[in-house]
Every structure is written in C-alpha cells, then in structure tokens.
C-alpha cells in the first residue's frame, strides 16, 4: 500500500506530459500516455485493494503522508496540514470505481475522438479530471479535498466547452462553472466555520471533535451540515442547482460518461458520506437532504419522459439516480447510497458509451425520433445498451440496479428516519425510470430505420461496452437481500466507516413484499412503454395532443422552467445593472479626484508667466501677509 500515492499521481503525470510535450507526440503516443496512465492507476488501485483486504479487520485504515503542505503557527490558532492520503473501505470503493470506469472511458475515447483536432488536449483534460477526483476521495483533510473539488469543477468547464468554437458549448461550460460555484461558496463557508470552532481540517479529527463538542440538534452542526449539503447539491446537480447538467451534454459523449458515472456528480454524494458524523448531529439537515433527493428524483424523472435528445434523457436520468443516493443519505442508509453510486457508475457509463456509439454511427444524430431499427444494424451495441437500460430500470433479480435501487426504496421506508412519504416518492421515481428508459430503448433500436448507419464501432469501443455490461449484470450480487439469500458483502465491507442502519422493529419480515412490489412496478412499466410506443402509438399521440399533455410536455421539456426562472431572477437583473454601470460608477469617484487635481494644476500654472517682477511682487505680498498675521495674532 506504499504505492497509494501513485493512484492519483499517474493520471496527473499523464496530464503534465500531454500538456507540455503533446504537440511533439504522435496520436498513438498520446493514446498510450492518456489511456496508459489511467490504466496503470486502475491496476495499482486493484493491487492496493487486495492488500487492504488481506491486512484488514473491518476497521483497518491506511494513511500516507507525502509532504507538509501548510504549517502556520499563530498566537490565536495553528494550522498544520499535509498532503496526506487516507484509505478506508469507502475510499477503496471510490478509487476502484473512478479508475476502472475512467480507464474504460479513456479506452473507448481512442476511437471515438480519433479524428478530432483536439485529440491530445482531450486526453490531457480527461487525465486531469481523473486525477482531481482521486485526490478528492483520498484526501485526509478538508482543504486537500477542496483542492480536488475545485479541480473537478475546472475540468468540467474545460471538457463541457471542449468544442469551444461553438458559442453554445462555451455557454454550457460557463453555466456549469457558475452554477456549481454557488454550492462551492457555501461549502467554503462551512470549512471556515469548522476550522474556527474545531481548530482543525483533518477529516477524522473533525468528526471526533464535532461528536464531542457539538450537541446533537444544536445550531453549529446544523449550519455546517447545511453548508456542506449546499456544496454537494451544486456538484451533484440536485434541486435547486440541477440546471447545469442537461446543458453539459454539449461536451463529447465520453466526457458525459465520465462526469455522470465516475467523477463529478458523485462528488457530492461522497462528501456527505465522508462527513456523515456532522449530518447525524443535525437530523434536520439529514431530513433536508432526503427531501431534496426525493423531490429531485421525481422532477428529473418527469423531465426525462419527454426529451428527444438521447443524451438529455440520460442527463435527467443521472439527476434522478443521484436523487436516490441523496434520499438514502438523508434516511441514514449510508451503505445503500454508496452501493447505488457504484452500480450506477457501471450502467450509466454503459448507457452513455452505448449512446455515443449510436451517435457516432449515425454521423452525429442525437434525436431519438430520427433513429430506429438499430437493433439489427448494431446488435452488440443493442445488447449491451439493453443490459444497461434493464439495470437502470431495476429489472428484478438479474441486474445490479435492482439490488442497489430496491435497497434504497426499502430502507427509505423501513429506516428510523424514513417513512411512507419517502417510500412513495422512491417507488414513483422507479416507475418513471422504467418509462423513460424503455421509451429510449424502443425509439432508438426498434421499428424501421430512419437514419442510415454510416459506420460501426471498432474494437476499442466494443470492449468497454462488453465489460460494463457484465458489471451491470453482476455487480449487484455483493448485496443480496435476506429474503433472497442474504449475502451482504458490500455493507459489511463498509461497516468500519458507517454506522449500521436502524430498521424499524418488525419490518424485516415483510421486506419481500416491498421487493415484490418494486419488481411488479418495473415489469408493468415495461409493458406500458411497449403498449404506448410499439403496439398503439396512437395512444401516445392522443395523450400528448390533449391540452394537459401539451402543457406538461412543454413544462417538462424545459426542465420545469428553472432556467427561465433563474433568467428572470438573476441573469436579467445582473445584465441590467451591468448595462447601467457600463461607464463604471465606482471609477467616477476616482475620475472626479483626477479632475480636481487637473483643475488645481491649471490654476497654479497661471502664476507661472515668466515675468520676474510678478514673482518679486508675489514674494513681497506674501511677506507682508505673514508679518501682518504675526502682528495681529
């Protein structure tokens, strides 16, 4: 485990090599550095994980200090921070997901971006993205975590606006950067409060001191938890800061896969999970997180129902699935949230890469209503995409998404902090997920061919699809419900990090009923989509053609009007005052001082006329005036 530092260092080294020497490298050399650095990081993460499991009781941790970063001693406070990496079971899960999913996306990108002029720049940004996320999840102190946090934000800006010559892409990148800055500011304020009251930013020390010094339910832990939740809401695109994520589809499809599956949107979930002690001290903050998650998963689910762009469907799907993770965190189902984070990384990366293969083969077409018939033209892409869709829809027993999502649905009802309202929202969200997911499948792959296939994906695009499809089917078997055999390897692995969830007494015996209901909801949803899309599309036309249908179609297509609302509340007033202040009012004060100085100079210059008698007269007049003042005073 002494090589832990190499896990983030290798992608960072790849970024530096490609940035400094990229213009002198051939494309195969760029591919070798870009893909190889992340691949080596993935192999080392596997090695480190094996060593961690081999050496550990459940509560084993490993810490590695690289160098002293900040060492400040003052009379009022001291700050000692190192670049220190901390490995526990939560960090192990995160580095495995980030490096391996990131490696598969990099491998896929070799072919997908093969003809792009910014090939080297693309891999440099992607390497930096992975490195920043790894620093974030391995950081032993909150300041180093924040460095990785902001690095992820920077990379999202660079990659979303990768094709910067299109103004729309630049706008989407700026929007993502600005909206997430709102949450980042809240998080930074939270870090200041933590240091002010606990005199440290070491994560484990913060948790221990907070538990000792702050009474549960008091104002300080509530304030800090809400501020940290604000940061998480921004990065993970939850209400009310979710508006940046659909527009982030402006970037290349592999970027979308990396943002949605393995890096940026999972950062907020990780932050809350890592600082869970602060949230357990603030029950109101946990309830707020659960309510935000429940509302977001429903809002995004409805929006996903009416999208035409295949990538925007997946974008709203991501917002919705992260909403499930927030719901789980809010009801104290910590392990369930991280479990769904991991399975979601597999099937969402698969779906984005599958969508990318479709878009690539149709010469850039993203409108699902211009697709169709691809089941016969692209059988491997169809099979793997179908597996990803089934896992997203939580098809019972055979998909990873079933085991992770249904665990959240069950614990949203059965946990001590849960309840019928959260359960109803989770179940309704599951039903919406089935509808928009299989609507996407049928529109894209079934029916007649509407756009001819110009070329098909090669081996470097197919291998990641197959591997992710296998993981989307099998990854859920590490956490099987008691009613189906009771293998709880995943939650047992995380026991050393999180407290055990408290299930309301007496509900354990009826868990199978909730699983049966969830399974039936999934199957019924698939049947409805088949009926409305394949067998009787006239029903869809009648529904969307009604007054109510047309209204909700417009509302959901525009993301419930949040962009228009924010445009009126924030953007337009800002632009108005910007136009009003075009000449810069603040500068007017300093311009006035300069004008007074110039006027004084002009007045004084009148006395300088070059006539000696005038100067002598002035001197005499001044002397008389001084003598008069002395005599009089």
XYZ file of C-alpha atoms in Angstrom:
633
model
C 0.000 0.000 0.000
C 3.056 2.251 -0.065
C 2.223 2.879 -3.724
C -1.103 4.530 -2.859
C 0.250 7.916 -3.946
C 0.732 6.607 -7.485
C -3.024 6.212 -7.989
C -3.646 9.977 -8.421
C -0.039 10.739 -9.443
C -0.080 8.681 -12.654
C -3.084 10.430 -14.285
C -1.611 13.753 -13.121
C 1.700 12.839 -14.755
C -0.184 11.929 -17.925
C -1.790 15.374 -17.914
C 1.594 17.080 -17.490
C 3.233 15.060 -20.282
C 0.384 15.700 -22.706
C 0.217 19.387 -21.792
C 3.935 20.080 -22.066
C 5.004 17.714 -24.844
C 1.726 16.883 -26.572
C 2.482 18.852 -29.726
C 5.543 16.651 -30.328
C 3.719 13.338 -29.743
C 2.021 11.227 -32.389
C -1.567 10.129 -31.842
C -0.582 6.578 -30.817
C 1.815 8.088 -28.282
C -0.934 10.375 -26.978
C -3.229 7.362 -26.634
C -0.531 5.401 -24.812
C 0.047 8.203 -22.300
C -3.613 9.154 -21.857
C -5.061 5.654 -21.596
C -1.978 4.021 -20.112
C -1.667 6.416 -17.164
C -5.251 5.743 -16.066
C -4.886 2.022 -16.807
C -1.799 1.787 -14.589
C -3.655 3.719 -11.896
C -6.507 1.204 -12.139
C -4.114 -1.734 -11.789
C -2.437 -0.184 -8.745
C -5.843 0.529 -7.189
C -6.674 -3.170 -7.590
C -3.356 -4.126 -6.005
C -3.879 -1.692 -3.128
C -7.404 -3.041 -2.602
C -6.125 -6.608 -2.425
C -3.503 -5.566 0.139
C -6.107 -3.622 2.110
C -8.481 -6.587 2.296
C -5.694 -9.017 3.086
C -4.382 -6.980 6.007
C -7.600 -5.689 7.431
C -10.032 -6.291 10.081
C -13.119 -4.340 9.004
C -11.986 -1.139 10.716
C -8.495 -1.086 9.207
C -7.322 2.196 7.669
C -4.111 3.268 5.981
C -2.659 6.772 5.935
C 0.210 8.010 3.784
C 1.871 11.399 4.287
C 3.755 12.781 1.299
C 4.896 16.223 2.466
C 3.946 19.133 4.707
C 1.705 21.488 2.821
C 0.804 24.259 5.305
C 2.444 24.841 8.680
C 1.321 28.104 10.269
C 1.592 28.869 13.971
C -0.118 31.986 15.330
C -0.990 33.197 18.816
C -4.681 32.630 18.178
C -4.589 29.464 16.072
C -2.372 26.939 14.383
C -2.823 25.199 11.057
C -0.794 22.114 10.201
C -1.828 20.356 7.008
C -0.006 17.768 4.934
C -0.597 16.267 1.534
C -1.853 13.109 3.131
C -3.888 10.267 1.604
C -6.322 8.288 3.734
C -7.531 4.850 2.691
C -10.503 3.143 4.285
C -13.219 0.952 2.802
C -15.167 3.946 1.454
C -12.067 5.286 -0.309
C -11.371 1.797 -1.681
C -14.806 1.649 -3.321
C -14.359 5.125 -4.783
C -10.879 4.597 -6.249
C -11.947 1.321 -7.853
C -14.967 2.953 -9.481
C -13.077 6.060 -10.609
C -10.013 4.339 -12.036
C -11.651 1.360 -13.726
C -14.655 3.165 -15.174
C -12.353 6.046 -16.082
C -9.951 3.635 -17.826
C -12.757 2.074 -19.879
C -13.986 5.515 -20.921
C -10.444 6.522 -21.921
C -10.062 3.328 -23.962
C -13.401 3.991 -25.685
C -12.288 7.564 -26.452
C -9.295 6.408 -28.522
C -11.632 5.526 -31.375
C -14.439 7.970 -30.605
C -12.135 11.017 -30.720
C -9.758 9.609 -33.353
C -10.492 12.276 -35.964
C -10.818 15.250 -33.624
C -8.300 18.067 -33.968
C -8.082 18.419 -30.186
C -7.121 14.782 -29.602
C -4.145 15.484 -27.326
C -5.923 18.287 -25.474
C -8.878 15.957 -24.854
C -6.801 13.278 -23.165
C -4.871 15.873 -21.150
C -8.127 17.246 -19.727
C -9.509 13.751 -19.099
C -6.354 12.710 -17.235
C -6.541 15.825 -15.067
C -10.222 15.126 -14.391
C -9.472 11.635 -13.093
C -6.502 12.878 -11.036
C -8.580 15.624 -9.397
C -11.341 13.197 -8.469
C -8.838 10.739 -6.990
C -7.280 13.499 -4.890
C -10.772 14.417 -3.702
C -11.660 10.921 -2.481
C -8.238 10.118 -0.985
C -7.746 13.454 0.816
C -7.160 13.193 4.549
C -8.104 16.819 5.203
C -10.905 19.029 4.003
C -8.621 21.576 2.341
C -6.979 18.938 0.149
C -10.454 17.575 -0.567
C -11.490 21.081 -1.580
C -8.489 21.307 -3.912
C -9.664 18.157 -5.688
C -13.228 19.502 -5.571
C -12.268 22.674 -7.423
C -10.044 20.705 -9.789
C -13.053 18.647 -10.811
C -15.005 21.855 -11.377
C -12.245 23.290 -13.555
C -12.030 20.125 -15.655
C -15.791 20.056 -16.132
C -15.572 23.579 -17.564
C -12.724 22.608 -19.897
C -14.413 19.421 -21.128
C -18.006 20.624 -21.423
C -16.729 23.502 -23.541
C -14.195 21.298 -25.348
C -15.593 22.226 -28.771
C -15.297 25.888 -27.860
C -15.750 27.258 -31.375
C -19.495 26.711 -30.988
C -20.800 29.538 -28.731
C -23.471 27.221 -27.294
C -20.785 24.929 -25.921
C -18.959 27.827 -24.310
C -22.217 28.955 -22.733
C -22.897 25.463 -21.345
C -19.386 25.327 -19.853
C -19.749 28.739 -18.217
C -23.167 27.796 -16.902
C -21.813 24.640 -15.268
C -18.931 26.591 -13.765
C -21.077 29.435 -12.393
C -23.937 27.312 -11.032
C -21.611 24.918 -9.218
C -19.717 27.921 -7.780
C -22.858 28.717 -5.766
C -22.596 25.414 -3.938
C -18.797 25.655 -3.721
C -19.095 29.002 -1.946
C -21.450 27.504 0.626
C -19.031 24.643 1.153
C -16.081 27.019 1.620
C -18.007 28.946 4.287
C -18.727 25.639 6.012
C -15.000 24.820 6.060
C -14.220 28.202 7.629
C -16.760 27.555 10.381
C -15.351 24.085 11.010
C -11.828 25.439 11.412
C -12.965 28.351 13.554
C -14.726 26.114 16.067
C -12.741 22.875 15.911
C -9.224 24.207 15.126
C -8.556 21.551 12.507
C -9.443 20.460 8.997
C -8.281 16.842 9.345
C -11.414 14.915 8.436
C -11.219 12.208 11.095
C -10.264 14.707 13.798
C -13.125 16.985 12.750
C -15.570 14.097 13.094
C -14.258 13.119 16.532
C -14.175 16.678 17.915
C -17.603 17.522 16.490
C -19.141 14.471 18.158
C -17.605 15.525 21.483
C -18.152 19.295 21.330
C -21.420 19.782 19.485
C -24.706 18.521 20.972
C -26.972 16.743 18.505
C -29.524 19.104 17.023
C -27.658 22.270 18.010
C -27.141 25.226 15.694
C -23.481 24.707 14.783
C -23.667 21.173 13.331
C -26.902 22.132 11.561
C -25.294 25.189 9.979
C -22.174 23.308 8.909
C -24.135 20.326 7.585
C -26.435 22.556 5.533
C -23.473 24.448 4.064
C -21.724 21.214 3.122
C -25.003 19.944 1.677
C -25.113 23.126 -0.411
C -21.766 22.203 -1.927
C -22.966 18.672 -2.555
C -26.176 19.902 -4.195
C -24.176 22.016 -6.658
C -21.679 19.350 -7.681
C -24.272 16.558 -7.824
C -26.861 18.643 -9.726
C -29.687 18.398 -7.217
C -32.505 20.857 -6.647
C -32.253 23.795 -6.926
C -28.825 23.736 -8.668
C -29.566 20.993 -11.194
C -29.884 23.225 -14.257
C -26.264 22.909 -15.423
C -26.243 19.161 -16.006
C -28.589 18.794 -19.033
C -26.661 21.526 -20.848
C -23.398 19.744 -20.016
C -24.265 17.342 -22.838
C -22.568 19.874 -25.125
C -19.267 18.111 -24.473
C -18.105 14.928 -26.242
C -20.007 11.803 -25.179
C -17.050 10.234 -23.294
C -16.949 13.424 -21.216
C -20.620 12.969 -20.384
C -19.928 9.388 -19.349
C -17.048 10.432 -17.090
C -18.950 13.313 -15.467
C -22.101 11.281 -14.878
C -20.657 7.910 -13.947
C -17.318 8.150 -12.183
C -16.435 11.705 -11.270
C -18.197 14.999 -10.810
C -21.803 14.204 -9.927
C -20.763 11.546 -7.423
C -18.545 14.032 -5.559
C -21.469 15.496 -3.626
C -22.650 12.054 -2.538
C -19.121 11.221 -1.404
C -18.811 14.491 0.546
C -21.947 13.817 2.594
C -20.976 10.183 3.125
C -17.452 11.143 4.219
C -18.738 13.771 6.707
C -21.711 11.677 7.851
C -20.942 12.306 11.535
C -21.753 16.002 11.077
C -25.056 15.076 9.471
C -26.011 12.606 12.207
C -25.529 15.509 14.633
C -28.002 17.554 12.557
C -31.192 15.488 11.997
C -32.880 18.454 10.331
C -30.077 18.616 7.749
C -30.478 14.893 7.063
C -34.195 15.386 6.529
C -33.428 18.268 4.154
C -31.047 16.036 2.173
C -33.716 13.313 1.955
C -36.403 15.794 0.838
C -34.069 17.293 -1.796
C -33.272 13.813 -3.085
C -36.920 12.733 -3.233
C -38.024 15.932 -4.980
C -35.124 15.802 -7.440
C -35.638 12.182 -8.457
C -39.295 12.906 -9.263
C -38.645 16.206 -11.050
C -35.911 14.746 -13.220
C -37.918 11.589 -13.877
C -40.798 13.567 -15.366
C -38.401 15.663 -17.471
C -36.754 12.511 -18.818
C -40.119 11.317 -20.132
C -40.399 13.945 -22.864
C -36.835 14.540 -24.076
C -35.978 13.919 -27.710
C -32.181 14.024 -27.404
C -30.860 10.646 -26.233
C -28.095 12.275 -24.181
C -30.518 14.614 -22.415
C -32.629 11.627 -21.385
C -29.545 10.146 -19.788
C -28.673 13.502 -18.213
C -32.037 13.744 -16.467
C -31.671 10.094 -15.548
C -28.413 10.903 -13.775
C -30.032 13.744 -11.840
C -32.803 11.344 -10.812
C -30.486 8.493 -9.786
C -28.275 10.796 -7.740
C -31.534 11.923 -6.139
C -31.941 8.313 -4.957
C -28.479 8.487 -3.417
C -29.350 11.716 -1.611
C -32.576 10.138 -0.371
C -30.595 7.201 1.002
C -28.093 9.511 2.705
C -30.921 11.504 4.236
C -32.568 8.475 5.829
C -29.281 7.129 7.167
C -28.875 4.377 4.558
C -25.214 5.257 4.043
C -24.065 1.941 2.604
C -27.070 1.775 0.266
C -26.198 5.209 -1.154
C -22.585 4.211 -1.861
C -23.729 0.858 -3.273
C -26.030 2.604 -5.743
C -23.216 5.043 -6.553
C -21.065 2.086 -7.620
C -23.687 0.203 -9.646
C -24.899 3.442 -11.206
C -21.346 4.149 -12.382
C -21.347 0.877 -14.324
C -24.725 1.046 -16.028
C -24.705 4.814 -16.617
C -21.240 4.688 -18.187
C -22.505 1.802 -20.327
C -25.563 3.757 -21.431
C -23.600 6.889 -22.307
C -20.976 4.942 -24.215
C -23.721 2.988 -25.977
C -25.452 6.244 -26.878
C -22.101 7.555 -28.101
C -21.692 4.516 -30.349
C -25.136 5.186 -31.800
C -24.448 8.885 -32.313
C -21.049 8.108 -33.841
C -22.599 5.589 -36.235
C -25.364 7.991 -37.295
C -22.922 10.792 -38.099
C -23.758 12.898 -35.037
C -27.540 12.419 -34.905
C -28.871 12.642 -31.318
C -32.632 12.914 -31.886
C -34.241 9.579 -30.924
C -37.170 10.237 -33.239
C -34.733 10.168 -36.172
C -33.305 6.834 -35.081
C -34.880 3.385 -35.114
C -34.124 -0.080 -36.406
C -30.636 -0.154 -34.920
C -31.259 -3.493 -33.221
C -30.477 -5.240 -36.486
C -27.764 -2.849 -37.650
C -25.793 -2.766 -34.375
C -26.575 -5.980 -32.457
C -23.718 -5.730 -29.936
C -24.486 -2.119 -29.107
C -28.162 -3.017 -28.771
C -27.487 -5.978 -26.464
C -25.171 -4.027 -24.163
C -27.403 -0.937 -24.188
C -30.394 -3.118 -23.297
C -28.463 -4.547 -20.336
C -27.639 -1.036 -19.154
C -31.252 0.040 -19.575
C -32.511 -3.011 -17.684
C -30.118 -2.248 -14.830
C -31.191 1.410 -14.759
C -34.828 0.297 -14.692
C -34.012 -2.236 -11.912
C -35.195 -5.332 -13.751
C -35.718 -7.837 -10.924
C -33.100 -10.405 -9.878
C -30.795 -10.238 -12.906
C -29.433 -6.665 -12.839
C -27.184 -4.728 -10.462
C -29.571 -1.781 -10.458
C -32.301 -3.942 -8.922
C -30.233 -4.772 -5.853
C -28.960 -1.229 -5.234
C -32.074 0.774 -6.066
C -34.502 -1.560 -4.324
C -32.319 -1.458 -1.237
C -32.783 2.328 -1.178
C -36.526 2.029 -1.799
C -36.863 -0.473 1.047
C -34.709 1.466 3.517
C -36.437 4.756 2.675
C -39.489 3.199 4.309
C -38.024 0.879 6.922
C -35.263 3.045 8.410
C -35.873 5.038 11.556
C -35.542 8.319 9.591
C -37.625 7.083 6.667
C -41.355 6.926 6.168
C -44.242 6.355 3.817
C -43.721 9.666 2.006
C -40.123 8.916 1.084
C -41.082 5.380 0.061
C -43.887 6.656 -2.191
C -41.534 9.138 -3.871
C -38.875 6.442 -4.384
C -41.382 3.980 -5.850
C -42.914 6.619 -8.131
C -39.415 7.564 -9.276
C -38.692 3.923 -10.060
C -41.814 3.768 -12.222
C -40.813 6.944 -14.098
C -37.333 5.500 -14.596
C -38.770 2.445 -16.325
C -40.922 4.613 -18.588
C -38.242 6.982 -19.865
C -35.601 4.244 -20.064
C -37.530 1.815 -22.242
C -39.052 4.657 -24.246
C -35.450 5.470 -25.144
C -34.705 1.823 -25.981
C -37.742 1.368 -28.243
C -37.324 4.680 -30.060
C -33.631 4.060 -30.709
C -33.447 0.376 -31.555
C -36.933 -0.813 -32.570
C -39.090 -0.014 -35.592
C -37.898 0.958 -39.059
C -34.531 2.525 -39.854
C -34.868 6.306 -40.161
C -31.218 7.351 -40.441
C -28.711 5.142 -42.251
C -25.709 3.813 -40.340
C -22.557 5.282 -41.862
C -20.006 3.252 -39.868
C -19.887 0.861 -36.948
C -17.859 0.924 -33.730
C -14.492 -0.812 -33.662
C -12.856 -2.994 -31.048
C -11.721 -0.200 -28.709
C -15.328 0.961 -28.405
C -16.793 -2.534 -28.098
C -14.541 -3.836 -25.302
C -15.657 -1.205 -22.734
C -19.299 -1.857 -23.648
C -18.971 -5.596 -23.015
C -17.084 -5.189 -19.714
C -19.535 -2.595 -18.395
C -22.458 -4.797 -19.458
C -21.054 -7.689 -17.401
C -20.606 -5.409 -14.393
C -24.123 -4.023 -14.838
C -25.448 -7.568 -14.509
C -23.213 -8.991 -11.792
C -22.127 -6.126 -9.516
C -25.344 -6.306 -7.517
C -24.675 -9.811 -6.263
C -22.424 -8.455 -3.495
C -25.505 -7.174 -1.644
C -28.426 -9.603 -1.871
C -31.464 -9.079 0.411
C -32.035 -11.510 3.254
C -35.200 -12.756 1.593
C -33.154 -13.829 -1.449
C -30.218 -15.412 0.337
C -28.810 -12.666 2.487
C -25.294 -12.020 1.122
C -24.278 -8.600 2.484
C -20.654 -8.346 1.425
C -20.822 -4.692 0.407
C -22.464 -3.284 3.546
C -20.231 -5.492 5.706
C -17.176 -4.070 3.911
C -18.336 -0.522 4.780
C -19.209 -1.298 8.396
C -15.983 0.260 9.600
C -16.939 3.614 8.060
C -20.676 3.946 8.580
C -22.949 3.168 11.500
C -25.407 0.347 10.971
C -28.807 1.451 9.720
C -31.661 1.198 12.193
C -34.590 -0.699 10.714
C -37.935 -0.189 12.412
C -38.643 -3.244 14.556
C -40.880 -5.824 12.958
C -40.431 -4.715 9.348
C -37.623 -7.142 8.487
C -40.113 -9.950 7.987
C -42.054 -8.116 5.276
C -39.125 -6.892 3.186
C -40.027 -9.422 0.497
C -43.365 -7.664 -0.035
C -41.610 -4.404 -0.906
C -39.261 -6.214 -3.275
C -42.227 -7.886 -4.962
C -43.993 -4.539 -5.356
C -40.862 -2.937 -6.853
C -40.426 -5.813 -9.283
C -44.050 -5.602 -10.377
C -43.748 -1.842 -10.888
C -40.758 -2.402 -13.187
C -42.461 -5.094 -15.262
C -45.703 -3.117 -15.506
C -43.778 -0.039 -16.650
C -42.040 -2.008 -19.411
C -45.414 -3.325 -20.561
C -46.881 0.209 -20.651
C -43.996 1.539 -22.736
C -44.298 -1.387 -25.149
C -48.019 -0.696 -25.439
C -47.733 3.068 -25.967
C -44.634 3.095 -28.179
C -44.779 -0.156 -30.135
C -48.285 -1.566 -30.195
C -50.501 1.529 -30.060
C -48.520 4.730 -30.680
C -51.832 6.477 -31.343
C -52.390 6.423 -27.580
C -49.209 8.450 -27.112
C -50.336 10.923 -29.763
C -53.717 11.363 -28.078
C -52.122 11.828 -24.686
C -49.571 14.371 -25.859
C -52.156 16.091 -28.058
C -54.514 16.901 -25.193
C -54.361 20.314 -23.531
C -52.914 18.908 -20.316
C -50.492 16.700 -22.223
C -49.210 19.597 -24.314
C -48.775 21.771 -21.211
C -46.798 19.199 -19.258
C -44.787 18.294 -22.345
C -43.600 21.911 -22.656
C -43.032 22.225 -18.911
C -41.020 19.026 -18.548
C -39.124 19.546 -21.793
C -37.808 22.824 -20.354
C -36.840 21.236 -17.065
C -39.825 22.628 -15.147
C -38.896 26.167 -16.188
C -35.968 26.567 -13.773
C -33.774 28.140 -16.443
C -36.434 30.717 -17.284
C -36.992 31.424 -13.581
C -33.301 31.937 -12.885
C -33.003 34.030 -16.013
C -35.659 36.410 -14.686
C -34.473 36.462 -11.077
C -30.691 36.544 -11.512
C -29.468 36.876 -15.099
C -31.612 39.733 -16.393
C -31.172 41.975 -13.314
C -27.436 41.365 -13.424
C -27.282 42.302 -17.115
C -29.479 45.354 -16.477
C -27.188 46.703 -13.777
C -24.225 45.797 -15.946
C -25.575 47.952 -18.768
C -26.427 50.693 -16.260
C -22.887 50.560 -14.963
C -21.287 50.392 -18.389
C -19.197 53.506 -17.575
C -18.333 52.086 -14.136
C -19.853 54.203 -11.346
C -17.071 53.373 -8.909
C -14.479 54.787 -11.293
C -16.414 58.063 -11.413
C -15.201 58.928 -7.894
C -11.567 58.462 -8.851
C -12.129 60.273 -12.155
C -13.500 63.186 -10.067
C -10.368 63.246 -7.892
C -8.245 63.327 -11.023
C -10.335 66.209 -12.416
C -9.859 68.217 -9.193
C -6.122 67.626 -9.424
C -6.044 68.760 -13.020
C -8.075 71.901 -12.171
C -5.695 72.741 -9.334
C -2.753 72.292 -11.659
C -4.354 74.587 -14.244
C -4.996 77.271 -11.615
C -1.467 77.020 -10.245
C 0.042 77.150 -13.715
C -1.446 80.645 -14.224
C 1.052 82.002 -11.701
C 3.958 80.806 -13.800
C 4.157 83.507 -16.526
C 7.982 84.014 -16.713
C 7.944 87.715 -15.522
C 10.438 88.329 -12.685
C 8.674 91.467 -11.393
C 5.483 89.475 -10.967
C 7.338 86.863 -8.937
C 9.005 89.648 -6.815
C 5.635 91.257 -6.230
C 4.212 87.909 -5.147
C 7.105 87.339 -2.732
C 6.681 90.834 -1.236
C 2.942 90.391 -0.944
C 3.443 87.085 0.804
C 5.982 88.576 3.227
C 3.597 91.407 4.098
C 0.824 88.940 4.689
C 2.979 86.800 7.004
C 4.160 89.886 9.016
C 0.546 91.054 9.332
C -0.515 87.660 10.633
C 2.275 87.668 13.236
C 1.438 91.187 14.418
C -2.289 90.638 14.537
C -2.149 87.195 16.154
